[in-house]
CSV table of C-alpha atoms and ligand atoms in Angstrom, one decimal:
chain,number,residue,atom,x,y,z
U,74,UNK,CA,83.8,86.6,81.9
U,75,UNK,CA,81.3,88.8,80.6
U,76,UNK,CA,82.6,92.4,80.8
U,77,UNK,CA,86.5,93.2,82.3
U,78,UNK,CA,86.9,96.2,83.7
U,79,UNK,CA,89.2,95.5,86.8
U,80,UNK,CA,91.4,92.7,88.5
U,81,UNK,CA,88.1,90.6,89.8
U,82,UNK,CA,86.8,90.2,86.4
U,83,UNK,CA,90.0,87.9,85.3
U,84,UNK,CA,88.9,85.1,88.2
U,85,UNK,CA,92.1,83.8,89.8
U,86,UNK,CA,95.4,85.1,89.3
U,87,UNK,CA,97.1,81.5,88.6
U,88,UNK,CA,94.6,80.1,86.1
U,89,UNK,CA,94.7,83.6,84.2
U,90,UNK,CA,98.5,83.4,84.1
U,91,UNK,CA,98.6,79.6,82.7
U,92,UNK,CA,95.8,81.0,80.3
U,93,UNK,CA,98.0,83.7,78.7
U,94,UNK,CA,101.4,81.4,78.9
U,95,UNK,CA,98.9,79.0,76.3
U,96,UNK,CA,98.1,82.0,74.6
U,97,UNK,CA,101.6,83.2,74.2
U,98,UNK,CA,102.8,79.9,73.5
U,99,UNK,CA,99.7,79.2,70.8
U,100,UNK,CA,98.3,82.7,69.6
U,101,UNK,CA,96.6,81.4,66.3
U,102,UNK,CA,95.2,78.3,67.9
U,103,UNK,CA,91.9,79.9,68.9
U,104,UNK,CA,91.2,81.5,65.2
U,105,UNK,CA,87.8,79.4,65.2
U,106,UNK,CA,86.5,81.3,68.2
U,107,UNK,CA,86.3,84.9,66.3
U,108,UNK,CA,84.7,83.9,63.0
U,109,UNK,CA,82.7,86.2,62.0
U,110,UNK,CA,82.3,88.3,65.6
U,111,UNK,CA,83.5,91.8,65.3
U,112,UNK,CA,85.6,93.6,67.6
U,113,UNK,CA,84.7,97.4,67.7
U,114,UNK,CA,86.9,99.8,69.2
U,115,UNK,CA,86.3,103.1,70.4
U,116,UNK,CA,89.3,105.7,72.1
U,117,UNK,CA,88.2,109.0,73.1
U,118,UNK,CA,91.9,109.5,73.7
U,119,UNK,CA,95.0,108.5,72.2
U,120,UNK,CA,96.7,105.4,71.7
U,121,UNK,CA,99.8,103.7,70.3
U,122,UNK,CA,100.3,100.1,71.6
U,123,UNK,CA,96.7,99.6,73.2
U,124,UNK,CA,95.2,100.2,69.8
U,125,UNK,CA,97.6,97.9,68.5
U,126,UNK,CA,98.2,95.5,70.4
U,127,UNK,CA,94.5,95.1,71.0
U,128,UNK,CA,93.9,94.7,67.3
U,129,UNK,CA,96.5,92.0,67.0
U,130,UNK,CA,94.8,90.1,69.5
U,131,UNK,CA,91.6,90.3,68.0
U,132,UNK,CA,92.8,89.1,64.3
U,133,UNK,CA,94.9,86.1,66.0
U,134,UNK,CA,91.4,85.2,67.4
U,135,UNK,CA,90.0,85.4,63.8
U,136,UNK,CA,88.1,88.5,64.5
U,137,UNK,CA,86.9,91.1,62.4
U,138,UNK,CA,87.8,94.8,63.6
U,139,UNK,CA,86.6,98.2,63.3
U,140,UNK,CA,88.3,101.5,65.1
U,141,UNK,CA,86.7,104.6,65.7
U,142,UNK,CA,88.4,107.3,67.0
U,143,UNK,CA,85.6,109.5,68.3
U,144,UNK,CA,87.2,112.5,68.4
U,145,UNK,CA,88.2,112.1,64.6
U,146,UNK,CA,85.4,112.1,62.2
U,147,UNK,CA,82.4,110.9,64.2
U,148,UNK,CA,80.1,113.8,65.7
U,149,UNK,CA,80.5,115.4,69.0
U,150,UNK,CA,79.0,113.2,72.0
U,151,UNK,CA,76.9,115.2,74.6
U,152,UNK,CA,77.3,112.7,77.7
U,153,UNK,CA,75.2,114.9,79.9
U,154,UNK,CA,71.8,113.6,80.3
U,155,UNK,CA,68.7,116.3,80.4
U,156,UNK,CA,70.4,118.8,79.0
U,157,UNK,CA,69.0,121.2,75.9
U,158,UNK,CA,71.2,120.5,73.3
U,159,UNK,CA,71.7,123.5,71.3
U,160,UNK,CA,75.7,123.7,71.2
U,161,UNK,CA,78.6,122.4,69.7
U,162,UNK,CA,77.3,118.4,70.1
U,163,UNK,CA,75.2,117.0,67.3
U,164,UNK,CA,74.9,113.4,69.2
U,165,UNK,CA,73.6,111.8,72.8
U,166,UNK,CA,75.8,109.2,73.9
U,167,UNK,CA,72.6,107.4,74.9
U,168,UNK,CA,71.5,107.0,71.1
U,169,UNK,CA,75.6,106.6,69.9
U,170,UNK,CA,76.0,103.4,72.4
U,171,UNK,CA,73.4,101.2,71.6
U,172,UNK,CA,74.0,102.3,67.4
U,173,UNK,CA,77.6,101.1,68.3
U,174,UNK,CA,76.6,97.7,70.2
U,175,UNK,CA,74.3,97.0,67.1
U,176,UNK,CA,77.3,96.8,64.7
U,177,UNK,CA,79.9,94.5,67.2
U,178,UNK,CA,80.0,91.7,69.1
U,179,UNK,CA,82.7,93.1,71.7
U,180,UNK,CA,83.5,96.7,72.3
U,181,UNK,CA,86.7,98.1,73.6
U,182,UNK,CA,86.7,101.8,75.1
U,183,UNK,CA,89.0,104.1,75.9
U,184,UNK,CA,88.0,106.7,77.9
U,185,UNK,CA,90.7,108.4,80.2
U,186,UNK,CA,89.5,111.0,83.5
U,187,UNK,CA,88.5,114.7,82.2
U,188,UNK,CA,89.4,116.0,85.6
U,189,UNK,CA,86.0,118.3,85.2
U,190,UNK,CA,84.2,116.2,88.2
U,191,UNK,CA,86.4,113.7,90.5
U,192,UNK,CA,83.0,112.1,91.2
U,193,UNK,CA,82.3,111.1,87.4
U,194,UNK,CA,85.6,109.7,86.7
U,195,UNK,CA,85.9,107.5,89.9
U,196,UNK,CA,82.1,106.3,88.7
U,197,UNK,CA,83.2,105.6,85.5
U,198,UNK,CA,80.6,107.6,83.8
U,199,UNK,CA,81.7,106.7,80.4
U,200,UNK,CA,82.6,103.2,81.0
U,201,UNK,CA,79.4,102.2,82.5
U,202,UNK,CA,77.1,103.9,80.2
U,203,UNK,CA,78.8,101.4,77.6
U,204,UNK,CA,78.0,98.7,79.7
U,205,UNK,CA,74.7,99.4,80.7
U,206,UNK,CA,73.4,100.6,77.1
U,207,UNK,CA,75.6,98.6,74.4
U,208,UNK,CA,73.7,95.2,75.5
U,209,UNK,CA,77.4,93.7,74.6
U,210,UNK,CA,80.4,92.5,76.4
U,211,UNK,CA,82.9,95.7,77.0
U,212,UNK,CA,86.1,95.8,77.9
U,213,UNK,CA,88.1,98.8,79.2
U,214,UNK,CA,91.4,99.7,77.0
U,215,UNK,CA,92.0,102.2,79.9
U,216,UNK,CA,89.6,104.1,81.5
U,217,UNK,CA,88.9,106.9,84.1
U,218,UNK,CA,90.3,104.9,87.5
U,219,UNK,CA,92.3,101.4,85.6
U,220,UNK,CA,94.0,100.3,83.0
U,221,UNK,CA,93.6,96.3,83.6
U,222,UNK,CA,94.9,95.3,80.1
U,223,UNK,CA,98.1,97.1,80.8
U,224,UNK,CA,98.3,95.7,84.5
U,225,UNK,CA,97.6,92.3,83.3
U,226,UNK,CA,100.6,92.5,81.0
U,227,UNK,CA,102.7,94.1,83.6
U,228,UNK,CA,101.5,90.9,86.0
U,229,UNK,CA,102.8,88.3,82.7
U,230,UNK,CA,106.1,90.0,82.8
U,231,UNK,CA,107.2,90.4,85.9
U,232,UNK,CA,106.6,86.7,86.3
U,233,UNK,CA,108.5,86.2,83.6
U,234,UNK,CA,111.3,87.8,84.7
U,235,UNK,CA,111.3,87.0,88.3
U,236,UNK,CA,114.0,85.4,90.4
U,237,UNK,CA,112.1,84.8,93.6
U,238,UNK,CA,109.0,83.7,94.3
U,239,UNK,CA,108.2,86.8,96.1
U,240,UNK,CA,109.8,89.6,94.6
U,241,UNK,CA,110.1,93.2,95.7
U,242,UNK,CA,108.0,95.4,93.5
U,243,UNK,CA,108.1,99.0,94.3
U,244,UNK,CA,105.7,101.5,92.1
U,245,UNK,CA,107.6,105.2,91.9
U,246,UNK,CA,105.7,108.4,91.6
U,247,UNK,CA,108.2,110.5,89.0
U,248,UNK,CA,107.8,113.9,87.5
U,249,UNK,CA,105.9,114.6,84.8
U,250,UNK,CA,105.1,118.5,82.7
U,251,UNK,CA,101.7,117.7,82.7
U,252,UNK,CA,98.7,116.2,84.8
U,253,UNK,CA,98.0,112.8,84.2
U,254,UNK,CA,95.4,110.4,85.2
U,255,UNK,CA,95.9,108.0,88.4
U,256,UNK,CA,94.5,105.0,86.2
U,257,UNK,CA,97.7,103.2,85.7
U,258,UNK,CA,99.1,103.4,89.3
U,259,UNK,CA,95.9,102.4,90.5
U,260,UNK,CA,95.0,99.6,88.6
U,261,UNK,CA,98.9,98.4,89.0
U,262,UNK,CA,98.1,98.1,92.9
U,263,UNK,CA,95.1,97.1,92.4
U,264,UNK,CA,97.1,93.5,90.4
U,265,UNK,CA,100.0,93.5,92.3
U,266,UNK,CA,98.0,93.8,95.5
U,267,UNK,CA,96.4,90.4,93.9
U,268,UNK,CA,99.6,89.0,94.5
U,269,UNK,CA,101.8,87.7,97.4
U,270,UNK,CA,104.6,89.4,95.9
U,271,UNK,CA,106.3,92.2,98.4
U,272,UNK,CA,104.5,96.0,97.3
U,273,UNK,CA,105.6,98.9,98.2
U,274,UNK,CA,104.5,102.4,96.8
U,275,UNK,CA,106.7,105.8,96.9
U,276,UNK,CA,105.5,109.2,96.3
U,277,UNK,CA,105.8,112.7,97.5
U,278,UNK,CA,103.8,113.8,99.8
U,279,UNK,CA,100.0,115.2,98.4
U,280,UNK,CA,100.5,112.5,95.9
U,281,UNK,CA,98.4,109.8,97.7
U,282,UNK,CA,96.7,107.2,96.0
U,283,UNK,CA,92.9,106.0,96.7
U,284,UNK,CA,92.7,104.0,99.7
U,285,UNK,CA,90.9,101.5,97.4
U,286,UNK,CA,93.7,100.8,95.5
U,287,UNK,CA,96.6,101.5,97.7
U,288,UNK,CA,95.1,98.6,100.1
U,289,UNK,CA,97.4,97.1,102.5
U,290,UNK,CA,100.8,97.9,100.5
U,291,UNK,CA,104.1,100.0,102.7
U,292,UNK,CA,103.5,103.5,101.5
U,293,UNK,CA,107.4,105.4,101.6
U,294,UNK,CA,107.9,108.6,100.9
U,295,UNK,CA,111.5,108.4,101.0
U,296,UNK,CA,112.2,107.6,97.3
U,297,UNK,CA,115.9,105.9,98.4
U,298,UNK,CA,114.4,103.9,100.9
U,299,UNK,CA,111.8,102.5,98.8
U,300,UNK,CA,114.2,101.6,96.3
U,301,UNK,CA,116.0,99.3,98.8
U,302,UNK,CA,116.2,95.3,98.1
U,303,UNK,CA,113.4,95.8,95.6
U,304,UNK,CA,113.8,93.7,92.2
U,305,UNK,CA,111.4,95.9,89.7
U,306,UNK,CA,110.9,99.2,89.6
U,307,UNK,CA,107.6,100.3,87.9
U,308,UNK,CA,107.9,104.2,87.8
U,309,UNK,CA,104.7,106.2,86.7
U,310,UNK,CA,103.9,109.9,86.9
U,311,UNK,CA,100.4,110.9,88.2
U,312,UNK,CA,98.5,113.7,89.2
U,313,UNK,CA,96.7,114.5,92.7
U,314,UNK,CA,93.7,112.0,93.6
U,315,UNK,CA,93.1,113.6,97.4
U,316,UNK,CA,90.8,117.0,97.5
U,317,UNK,CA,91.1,119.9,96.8
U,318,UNK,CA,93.9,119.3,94.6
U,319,UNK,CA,92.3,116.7,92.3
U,320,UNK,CA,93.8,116.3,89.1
U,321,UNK,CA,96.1,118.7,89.7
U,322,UNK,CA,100.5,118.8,89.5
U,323,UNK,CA,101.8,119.3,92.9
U,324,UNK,CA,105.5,119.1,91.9
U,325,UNK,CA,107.6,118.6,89.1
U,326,UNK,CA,110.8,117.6,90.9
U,327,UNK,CA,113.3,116.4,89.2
U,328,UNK,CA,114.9,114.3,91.8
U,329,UNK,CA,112.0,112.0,91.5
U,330,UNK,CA,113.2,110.6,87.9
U,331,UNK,CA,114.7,107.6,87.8
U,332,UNK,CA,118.6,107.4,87.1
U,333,UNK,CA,121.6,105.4,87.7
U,334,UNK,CA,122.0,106.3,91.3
U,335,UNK,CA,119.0,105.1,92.7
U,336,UNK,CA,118.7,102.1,90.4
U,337,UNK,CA,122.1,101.0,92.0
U,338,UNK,CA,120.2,100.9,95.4
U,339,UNK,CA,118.2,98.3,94.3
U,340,UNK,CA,118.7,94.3,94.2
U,341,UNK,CA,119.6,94.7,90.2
U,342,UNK,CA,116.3,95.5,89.7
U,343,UNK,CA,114.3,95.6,86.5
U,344,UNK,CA,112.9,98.9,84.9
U,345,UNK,CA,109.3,98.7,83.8
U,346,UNK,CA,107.2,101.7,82.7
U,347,UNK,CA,103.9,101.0,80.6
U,348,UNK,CA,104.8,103.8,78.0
U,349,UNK,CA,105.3,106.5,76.5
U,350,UNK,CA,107.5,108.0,78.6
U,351,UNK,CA,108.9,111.4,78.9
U,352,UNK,CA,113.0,110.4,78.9
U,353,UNK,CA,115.3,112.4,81.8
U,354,UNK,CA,111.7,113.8,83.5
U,355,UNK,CA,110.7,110.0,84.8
U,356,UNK,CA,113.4,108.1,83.8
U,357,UNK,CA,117.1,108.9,82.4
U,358,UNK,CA,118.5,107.5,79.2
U,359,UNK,CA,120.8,105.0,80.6
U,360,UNK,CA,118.4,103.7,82.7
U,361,UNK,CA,115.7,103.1,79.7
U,362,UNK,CA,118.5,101.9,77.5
U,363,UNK,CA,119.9,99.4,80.1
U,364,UNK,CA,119.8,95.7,79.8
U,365,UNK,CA,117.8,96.1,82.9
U,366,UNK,CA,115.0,98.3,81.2
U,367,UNK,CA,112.3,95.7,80.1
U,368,UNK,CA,109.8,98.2,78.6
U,369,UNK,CA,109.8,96.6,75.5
U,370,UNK,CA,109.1,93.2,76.4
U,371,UNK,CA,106.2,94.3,78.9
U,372,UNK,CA,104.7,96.1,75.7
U,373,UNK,CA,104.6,93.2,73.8
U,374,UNK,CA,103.0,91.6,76.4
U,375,UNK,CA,100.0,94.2,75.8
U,376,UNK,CA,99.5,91.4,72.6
U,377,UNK,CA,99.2,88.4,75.3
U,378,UNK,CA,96.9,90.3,77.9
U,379,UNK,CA,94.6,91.5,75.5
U,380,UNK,CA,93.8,88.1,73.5
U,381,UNK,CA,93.6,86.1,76.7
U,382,UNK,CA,91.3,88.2,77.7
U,383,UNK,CA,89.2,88.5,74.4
U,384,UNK,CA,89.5,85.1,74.1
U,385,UNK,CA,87.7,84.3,77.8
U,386,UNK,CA,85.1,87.3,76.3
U,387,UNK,CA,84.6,85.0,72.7
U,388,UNK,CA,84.0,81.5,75.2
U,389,UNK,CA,81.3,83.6,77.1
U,390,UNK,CA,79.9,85.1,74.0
L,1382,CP,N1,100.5,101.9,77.8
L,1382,CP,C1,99.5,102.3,76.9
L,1382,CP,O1,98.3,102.0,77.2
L,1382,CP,O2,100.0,102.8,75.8
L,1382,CP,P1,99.1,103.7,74.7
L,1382,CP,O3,98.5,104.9,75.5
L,1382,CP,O4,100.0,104.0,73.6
L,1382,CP,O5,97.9,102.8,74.3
């Protein structure tokens, strides 16, 4: 694996799973492979676990890392090519990207959907430049249209805490004060459509994913009926993908969010949500603080999906 962007880049779902059970199992036993290779990452949006998690991977590989927040300290980035630049940004991404990629041997990069042009995000615009101009491996820490580290880790623990070999896994749409990116349910159907597990997706009407990620799982709009049998429960808020409403908030109803009631439909199911998350809008109190909420677990996880995948980066270096 060269760069990992998305669910193809991992290879087969089987082998990548047995790969992070050894790292999980063994996470210093690969310190050899990041001597003296450096680990740069950059967010252009916030982070908690990601930039933590991601870091701990990298130092149980025996990596050196550097962070860069660009939005803190470093100059402005005009990402426009051709344009005259005579406002508020001092620096051309196409000069910033290959300064970067002199100074690491792997780049990480976080860079979230503006909403300004639905075309550029679902192109990655920010992503690929990265790719194209660092001359180094990259690896997305979420970006416009996935976030595969999270997914991956989502993937580790629901087979970790799975009772069937095919269990019901149903992805809820829930209500959220502000518009958020479709990343995270995208790149979660994008995994779990990997699988032979049972998917089914709920959501209010206008809140339609991309056909290329809802592929062939049961769309329900019926939030009850989707709850039904299943055995996790991934809830995720996330704003229009279908025109003319992109990246807007079509509702904010509260009889979305997750409570007791609905989780009692289910077949004792787990509750999973990749955090942070905006308690009694997506998901009530006693729900998150059930023994049935793994949201914890599934963020330490974020340590295991990252290294595995750094480490597969490190062998291909
Ligand atoms: N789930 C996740 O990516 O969390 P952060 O935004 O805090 O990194």
């Amino acid at each position: 694996m060269r760069h990992f962007t998305k669910v193809q880049d991992i290879g087969d779902l089987h082998e990548a799973l047995a790969k992070a059970k050894f790292v999980k199992e063994n996470p210093f036993a690969d310190q050899h492979l990041g001597k003296n290779k450096t680990l740069l990452m950059i967010f252009f949006n916030s982070s908690l676990r990601t930039r933590l998690s991601t870091q701990k991977a990298a130092l149980n590989l025996g990596m050196n890392v550097i962070v860069l927040d660009i939005n803190s300290g470093a100059w402005k980035l005009e990402i426009e090519r051709g344009v005259v630049m005579d406002g508020d940004k001092p620096e051309h991404i196409l000069e910033a990207i290959p300064v970067i990629g002199s100074y690491c041997d792997v780049i990480g990069v976080r860079s979230f959907a503006r909403f300004e042009n639905k075309e550029d995000d679902y192109n990655e615009k920010i992503l690929n430049q990265f790719i194209k101009y660092s001359g180094k491996p990259v690896f997305s820490m979420e970006a416009a249209t996935r976030h595969p580290l999270q997914s991956f880790a989502d993937l580790i623990t629901i087979e970790e805490y799975k009772k069937s070999a095919r269990p019901k896994v149903v992805l809820t749409w829930a209500p959220h004060p502000k518009a958020l990116p479709q990343a995270v349910p995208n790149s979660f159907a994008e995994w779990m459509n990997a699988t032979d597990y049972e998917f089914v997706i709920t959501h209010p009407e206008g809140y339609e994913l991309s056909s290329e990620f809802v592929g062939d799982a049961k769309v329900i709009y019926d939030q009850k009926e989707a709850f039904r049998g299943a055995d996790f429960i991934y809830a995720k808020n996330w704003s229009a993908f279908s025109d003319p409403h992109y990246g807007e908030v079509l509702s904010k109803d509260m009889n979305w969010m997750v409570d007791e009631d609905k989780m009692a439909l289910t077949n004792d199911a787990y509750f999973m949500h990749c955090l942070p998350v905006r308690r009694n809008m997506i998901v009530s109190d006693a729900v998150i603080e059930s023994p049935k909420s793994i949201v914890i677990p599934e963020a330490a996880n974020r340590v295991v999906s990252a290294q595995t995948v750094l480490k597969e980066i490190l062998i291909n270096l």
